[in-house]
Amino acid sequence: MAVQAESRAGWRLAASSASVIGRWRRRKRPMGPSCRSSAGAMWSAGRGRAAGPALVGLLLTLLVPGSGAAKTGAGLVTCGSVLKLFNTQHRVRLHSHDIKYGSGSGQQSVTGVEASDDANSYWRIRGGSEGGCPRGSPVRCGQAVRLTHVLTGKNLHTHHFPSPLSNNQEVSAFGEDGEGDDLDLWTVRCSGQHWEREAAVRFQHVGTSVFLSVTGEQYGSPIRGQHEVHGMSSASTHNTWKAMEGIFIKPSVDPSAGHDEL
């Protein structure tokens, strides 16, 4: 199957190697360095896990001249594509790494980062456990998908735990080798029939109805400057996302009808 790729130079295909366990401190974006307050939870650095060979090979096509990957313009986001998601309000990319929350669920943490060249910000678009998202099929507005973190194999997940900084709903990465549970499903909310790469979309959690959001809180050590990602009950400018760098599978079928409003 043909593959389309869009990337920016300089990204590193390597998992983060943070091994320091430290305390995090809350820092609202508008505040200066003197306005930080400490909190009592501890981060936990997990054991490193290599990405699956197939996904590594897929990402490496971005680096190999003549591999068939090429820059392309606007198009549709398709099942099987690997991409970065950009929060349009706070200008950070959805990110995860092998560092666990020290409070709440204790699962792998999910954050937002400003850097565009971090390989820990790649996510793969997949269907639910029963399928429904064949490779290359355009993602429909209103379709439920799983977002699998490429380098750790865990799925974007949320549940009824408070987030560490804002006390909204915690968002984590959960499962093994892309297999988790029903709380890994997110509905793509967009205008029109399909998720377009140039359009802003929202991700609404199927199980709890919250929207994937960022509101500006930032962590301290060991992930200093990374933004908290959490679930919020209402749609707002804090939960609009756009497809950015990645490998986009060329649509294998003609787009079919399907509609949902942003």
CSV table of N, CA and C in Angstrom, one decimal, residues 124-211:
chain,number,residue,atom,x,y,z
A,124,ARG,N,-0.5,6.1,16.7
A,124,ARG,CA,-1.0,5.3,15.5
A,124,ARG,C,-2.5,5.3,15.7
A,125,ILE,N,-3.2,5.5,14.6
A,125,ILE,CA,-4.7,5.5,14.5
A,125,ILE,C,-5.2,4.1,14.3
A,126,ARG,N,-6.0,3.5,15.2
A,126,ARG,CA,-6.4,2.2,15.1
A,126,ARG,C,-7.9,2.1,15.4
A,127,GLY,N,-8.6,1.0,15.0
A,127,GLY,CA,-10.0,0.8,15.4
A,127,GLY,C,-10.1,0.2,16.8
A,128,GLY,N,-11.3,-0.1,17.2
A,128,GLY,CA,-11.5,-0.8,18.4
A,128,GLY,C,-11.1,-2.3,18.4
A,129,SER,N,-11.3,-3.0,19.5
A,129,SER,CA,-10.9,-4.4,19.5
A,129,SER,C,-11.6,-5.3,18.5
A,130,GLU,N,-12.7,-4.8,18.1
A,130,GLU,CA,-13.5,-5.6,17.1
A,130,GLU,C,-13.3,-5.1,15.6
A,131,GLY,N,-12.3,-4.3,15.5
A,131,GLY,CA,-12.0,-3.8,14.1
A,131,GLY,C,-12.7,-2.5,13.8
A,132,GLY,N,-13.1,-2.4,12.5
A,132,GLY,CA,-13.9,-1.2,12.1
A,132,GLY,C,-13.1,-0.1,11.6
A,133,CYS,N,-11.7,-0.3,11.5
A,133,CYS,CA,-10.9,0.8,11.0
A,133,CYS,C,-9.8,0.1,10.1
A,134,PRO,N,-10.2,-0.4,8.9
A,134,PRO,CA,-9.2,-1.1,8.0
A,134,PRO,C,-8.1,-0.1,7.6
A,135,ARG,N,-6.9,-0.6,7.4
A,135,ARG,CA,-5.8,0.2,7.0
A,135,ARG,C,-6.1,0.9,5.8
A,136,GLY,N,-5.9,2.2,5.8
A,136,GLY,CA,-6.1,3.1,4.6
A,136,GLY,C,-7.5,3.7,4.5
A,137,SER,N,-8.4,3.2,5.3
A,137,SER,CA,-9.8,3.8,5.2
A,137,SER,C,-9.8,5.2,5.9
A,138,PRO,N,-10.5,6.2,5.3
A,138,PRO,CA,-10.5,7.5,5.9
A,138,PRO,C,-11.3,7.4,7.3
A,139,VAL,N,-10.8,8.1,8.3
A,139,VAL,CA,-11.5,8.2,9.5
A,139,VAL,C,-12.7,9.1,9.4
A,140,ARG,N,-13.9,8.6,9.8
A,140,ARG,CA,-15.1,9.3,9.7
A,140,ARG,C,-15.3,10.2,10.9
A,141,CYS,N,-15.9,11.4,10.7
A,141,CYS,CA,-16.4,12.2,11.9
A,141,CYS,C,-17.4,11.4,12.6
A,142,GLY,N,-17.2,11.2,13.9
A,142,GLY,CA,-18.1,10.4,14.7
A,142,GLY,C,-17.6,9.0,14.9
A,143,GLN,N,-16.5,8.6,14.3
A,143,GLN,CA,-16.0,7.3,14.5
A,143,GLN,C,-15.2,7.1,15.7
A,144,ALA,N,-15.3,6.0,16.4
A,144,ALA,CA,-14.5,5.7,17.6
A,144,ALA,C,-13.2,5.0,17.2
A,145,VAL,N,-12.1,5.5,17.7
A,145,VAL,CA,-10.8,5.0,17.4
A,145,VAL,C,-9.9,4.8,18.6
A,146,ARG,N,-8.9,4.1,18.5
A,146,ARG,CA,-7.8,4.0,19.5
A,146,ARG,C,-6.6,4.7,19.0
A,147,LEU,N,-5.9,5.4,19.9
A,147,LEU,CA,-4.7,6.1,19.6
A,147,LEU,C,-3.6,5.4,20.4
A,148,THR,N,-2.7,4.7,19.7
A,148,THR,CA,-1.7,3.8,20.3
A,148,THR,C,-0.3,4.5,20.2
A,149,HIS,N,0.3,4.7,21.4
A,149,HIS,CA,1.6,5.4,21.5
A,149,HIS,C,2.6,4.4,20.8
A,150,VAL,N,3.3,5.0,19.8
A,150,VAL,CA,4.2,4.1,19.0
A,150,VAL,C,5.3,3.5,19.8
A,151,LEU,N,6.0,4.2,20.6
A,151,LEU,CA,7.2,3.7,21.2
A,151,LEU,C,7.0,2.9,22.5
A,152,THR,N,5.8,2.9,23.0
A,152,THR,CA,5.5,2.1,24.2
A,152,THR,C,4.4,1.1,24.0
A,153,GLY,N,3.7,1.2,22.9
A,153,GLY,CA,2.6,0.3,22.7
A,153,GLY,C,1.4,0.4,23.5
A,154,LYS,N,1.2,1.5,24.2
A,154,LYS,CA,0.1,1.7,25.1
A,154,LYS,C,-0.9,2.6,24.5
A,155,ASN,N,-2.2,2.5,24.9
A,155,ASN,CA,-3.3,3.2,24.2
A,155,ASN,C,-3.7,4.5,25.1
A,156,LEU,N,-4.0,5.6,24.4
A,156,LEU,CA,-4.6,6.7,25.1
A,156,LEU,C,-5.8,6.3,25.8
A,157,HIS,N,-5.9,6.7,27.1
A,157,HIS,CA,-6.9,6.1,28.1
A,157,HIS,C,-7.3,7.2,29.1
A,158,THR,N,-8.5,7.1,29.5
A,158,THR,CA,-8.9,7.9,30.7
A,158,THR,C,-9.9,7.2,31.5
A,159,HIS,N,-10.1,7.7,32.8
A,159,HIS,CA,-10.9,7.0,33.8
A,159,HIS,C,-11.2,7.9,34.9
A,160,HIS,N,-11.9,7.5,35.9
A,160,HIS,CA,-12.3,8.5,37.0
A,160,HIS,C,-11.3,8.6,38.1
A,161,PHE,N,-10.1,9.1,37.7
A,161,PHE,CA,-9.1,9.5,38.6
A,161,PHE,C,-8.8,11.0,38.4
A,162,PRO,N,-8.5,11.8,39.4
A,162,PRO,CA,-8.2,13.2,39.2
A,162,PRO,C,-6.8,13.4,38.6
A,163,SER,N,-6.7,14.3,37.8
A,163,SER,CA,-5.4,14.6,37.2
A,163,SER,C,-4.5,15.3,38.2
A,164,PRO,N,-3.2,15.2,38.1
A,164,PRO,CA,-2.3,15.7,39.2
A,164,PRO,C,-2.3,17.2,39.5
A,165,LEU,N,-2.5,18.0,38.4
A,165,LEU,CA,-2.3,19.4,38.6
A,165,LEU,C,-3.6,20.2,38.7
A,166,SER,N,-4.5,19.9,37.7
A,166,SER,CA,-5.7,20.7,37.6
A,166,SER,C,-6.9,20.1,38.3
A,167,ASN,N,-6.8,18.8,38.7
A,167,ASN,CA,-7.9,18.1,39.3
A,167,ASN,C,-9.0,17.8,38.3
A,168,ASN,N,-8.7,17.9,37.0
A,168,ASN,CA,-9.7,17.4,36.0
A,168,ASN,C,-9.5,15.9,35.9
A,169,GLN,N,-10.0,15.2,34.9
A,169,GLN,CA,-9.9,13.8,34.8
A,169,GLN,C,-8.6,13.3,34.2
A,170,GLU,N,-7.9,12.4,34.9
A,170,GLU,CA,-6.6,11.9,34.4
A,170,GLU,C,-6.7,11.3,33.1
A,171,VAL,N,-5.7,11.6,32.2
A,171,VAL,CA,-5.5,10.9,31.0
A,171,VAL,C,-4.1,10.1,31.1
A,172,SER,N,-4.2,8.9,30.7
A,172,SER,CA,-3.0,8.0,30.8
A,172,SER,C,-2.8,7.2,29.5
A,173,ALA,N,-1.7,6.4,29.5
A,173,ALA,CA,-1.5,5.5,28.5
A,173,ALA,C,-1.5,4.1,29.1
A,174,PHE,N,-2.3,3.2,28.5
A,174,PHE,CA,-2.6,1.9,29.2
A,174,PHE,C,-2.6,0.8,28.2
A,175,GLY,N,-2.3,-0.5,28.7
A,175,GLY,CA,-2.3,-1.7,27.9
A,175,GLY,C,-0.9,-2.2,27.6
A,176,GLU,N,-0.9,-3.2,26.8
A,176,GLU,CA,0.4,-3.8,26.4
A,176,GLU,C,0.3,-4.2,24.9
A,177,ASP,N,1.3,-3.8,24.1
A,177,ASP,CA,1.3,-4.1,22.7
A,177,ASP,C,0.0,-3.7,22.0
A,178,GLY,N,-0.5,-2.6,22.3
A,178,GLY,CA,-1.7,-2.1,21.7
A,178,GLY,C,-3.1,-2.6,22.2
A,179,GLU,N,-3.0,-3.5,23.2
A,179,GLU,CA,-4.3,-4.1,23.7
A,179,GLU,C,-4.5,-3.6,25.1
A,180,GLY,N,-5.7,-3.0,25.3
A,180,GLY,CA,-6.1,-2.5,26.6
A,180,GLY,C,-7.5,-2.9,26.9
A,181,ASP,N,-8.4,-1.9,27.0
A,181,ASP,CA,-9.8,-2.2,27.3
A,181,ASP,C,-10.7,-1.2,26.7
A,182,ASP,N,-12.0,-1.2,27.1
A,182,ASP,CA,-13.0,-0.3,26.4
A,182,ASP,C,-12.7,1.1,26.7
A,183,LEU,N,-11.9,1.5,27.7
A,183,LEU,CA,-11.7,2.9,28.1
A,183,LEU,C,-10.6,3.5,27.2
A,184,ASP,N,-10.2,2.8,26.2
A,184,ASP,CA,-9.2,3.3,25.2
A,184,ASP,C,-9.8,3.9,24.0
A,185,LEU,N,-11.2,3.9,24.0
A,185,LEU,CA,-11.9,4.4,22.7
A,185,LEU,C,-12.2,5.9,22.8
A,186,TRP,N,-11.9,6.6,21.7
A,186,TRP,CA,-12.2,8.0,21.6
A,186,TRP,C,-12.9,8.3,20.3
A,187,THR,N,-14.0,9.1,20.4
A,187,THR,CA,-14.8,9.5,19.2
A,187,THR,C,-14.2,10.7,18.6
A,188,VAL,N,-13.9,10.7,17.3
A,188,VAL,CA,-13.4,11.9,16.6
A,188,VAL,C,-14.6,12.8,16.3
A,189,ARG,N,-14.5,14.0,16.8
A,189,ARG,CA,-15.6,15.0,16.6
A,189,ARG,C,-15.1,16.0,15.7
A,190,CYS,N,-15.7,16.1,14.5
A,190,CYS,CA,-15.2,17.1,13.5
A,190,CYS,C,-16.4,17.5,12.6
A,191,SER,N,-16.2,18.5,11.8
A,191,SER,CA,-17.2,19.0,10.9
A,191,SER,C,-17.1,18.4,9.5
A,192,GLY,N,-18.1,18.0,8.9
A,192,GLY,CA,-18.1,17.3,7.6
A,192,GLY,C,-18.2,15.8,7.7
A,193,GLN,N,-17.7,15.1,6.8
A,193,GLN,CA,-17.8,13.6,6.7
A,193,GLN,C,-16.6,12.9,7.3
A,194,HIS,N,-15.4,13.5,7.0
A,194,HIS,CA,-14.2,12.8,7.4
A,194,HIS,C,-13.2,13.7,8.1
A,195,TRP,N,-12.3,13.1,8.9
A,195,TRP,CA,-11.2,13.9,9.6
A,195,TRP,C,-10.2,14.3,8.5
A,196,GLU,N,-10.2,15.6,8.3
A,196,GLU,CA,-9.2,16.2,7.4
A,196,GLU,C,-8.0,16.7,8.1
A,197,ARG,N,-6.8,16.5,7.5
A,197,ARG,CA,-5.6,16.8,8.1
A,197,ARG,C,-5.4,18.3,8.4
A,198,GLU,N,-6.0,19.2,7.7
A,198,GLU,CA,-5.9,20.6,7.9
A,198,GLU,C,-7.0,21.1,8.9
A,199,ALA,N,-7.9,20.3,9.3
A,199,ALA,CA,-9.0,20.7,10.1
A,199,ALA,C,-8.8,20.5,11.6
A,200,ALA,N,-9.3,21.3,12.5
A,200,ALA,CA,-9.3,21.1,13.9
A,200,ALA,C,-10.4,20.1,14.3
A,201,VAL,N,-10.0,19.2,15.2
A,201,VAL,CA,-10.9,18.1,15.6
A,201,VAL,C,-10.9,18.1,17.2
A,202,ARG,N,-11.9,17.3,17.7
A,202,ARG,CA,-11.8,17.0,19.1
A,202,ARG,C,-11.9,15.5,19.3
A,203,PHE,N,-11.4,15.1,20.5
A,203,PHE,CA,-11.5,13.6,20.8
A,203,PHE,C,-12.3,13.5,22.1
A,204,GLN,N,-13.5,12.9,21.9
A,204,GLN,CA,-14.4,12.7,23.1
A,204,GLN,C,-14.3,11.3,23.5
A,205,HIS,N,-14.1,11.0,24.8
A,205,HIS,CA,-13.9,9.7,25.3
A,205,HIS,C,-15.3,9.0,25.3
A,206,VAL,N,-15.3,7.8,24.8
A,206,VAL,CA,-16.5,7.0,24.7
A,206,VAL,C,-17.1,6.6,26.0
A,207,GLY,N,-16.3,6.2,26.9
A,207,GLY,CA,-16.7,5.7,28.2
A,207,GLY,C,-17.2,6.7,29.2
A,208,THR,N,-16.5,7.9,29.2
A,208,THR,CA,-16.8,9.0,30.2
A,208,THR,C,-17.3,10.3,29.7
A,209,SER,N,-17.2,10.4,28.3
A,209,SER,CA,-17.7,11.6,27.6
A,209,SER,C,-16.8,12.9,27.7
A,210,VAL,N,-15.7,12.8,28.4
A,210,VAL,CA,-14.8,14.0,28.5
A,210,VAL,C,-14.1,14.2,27.2
A,211,PHE,N,-13.6,15.4,27.0
A,211,PHE,CA,-12.8,15.8,25.9
A,211,PHE,C,-11.3,15.8,26.2
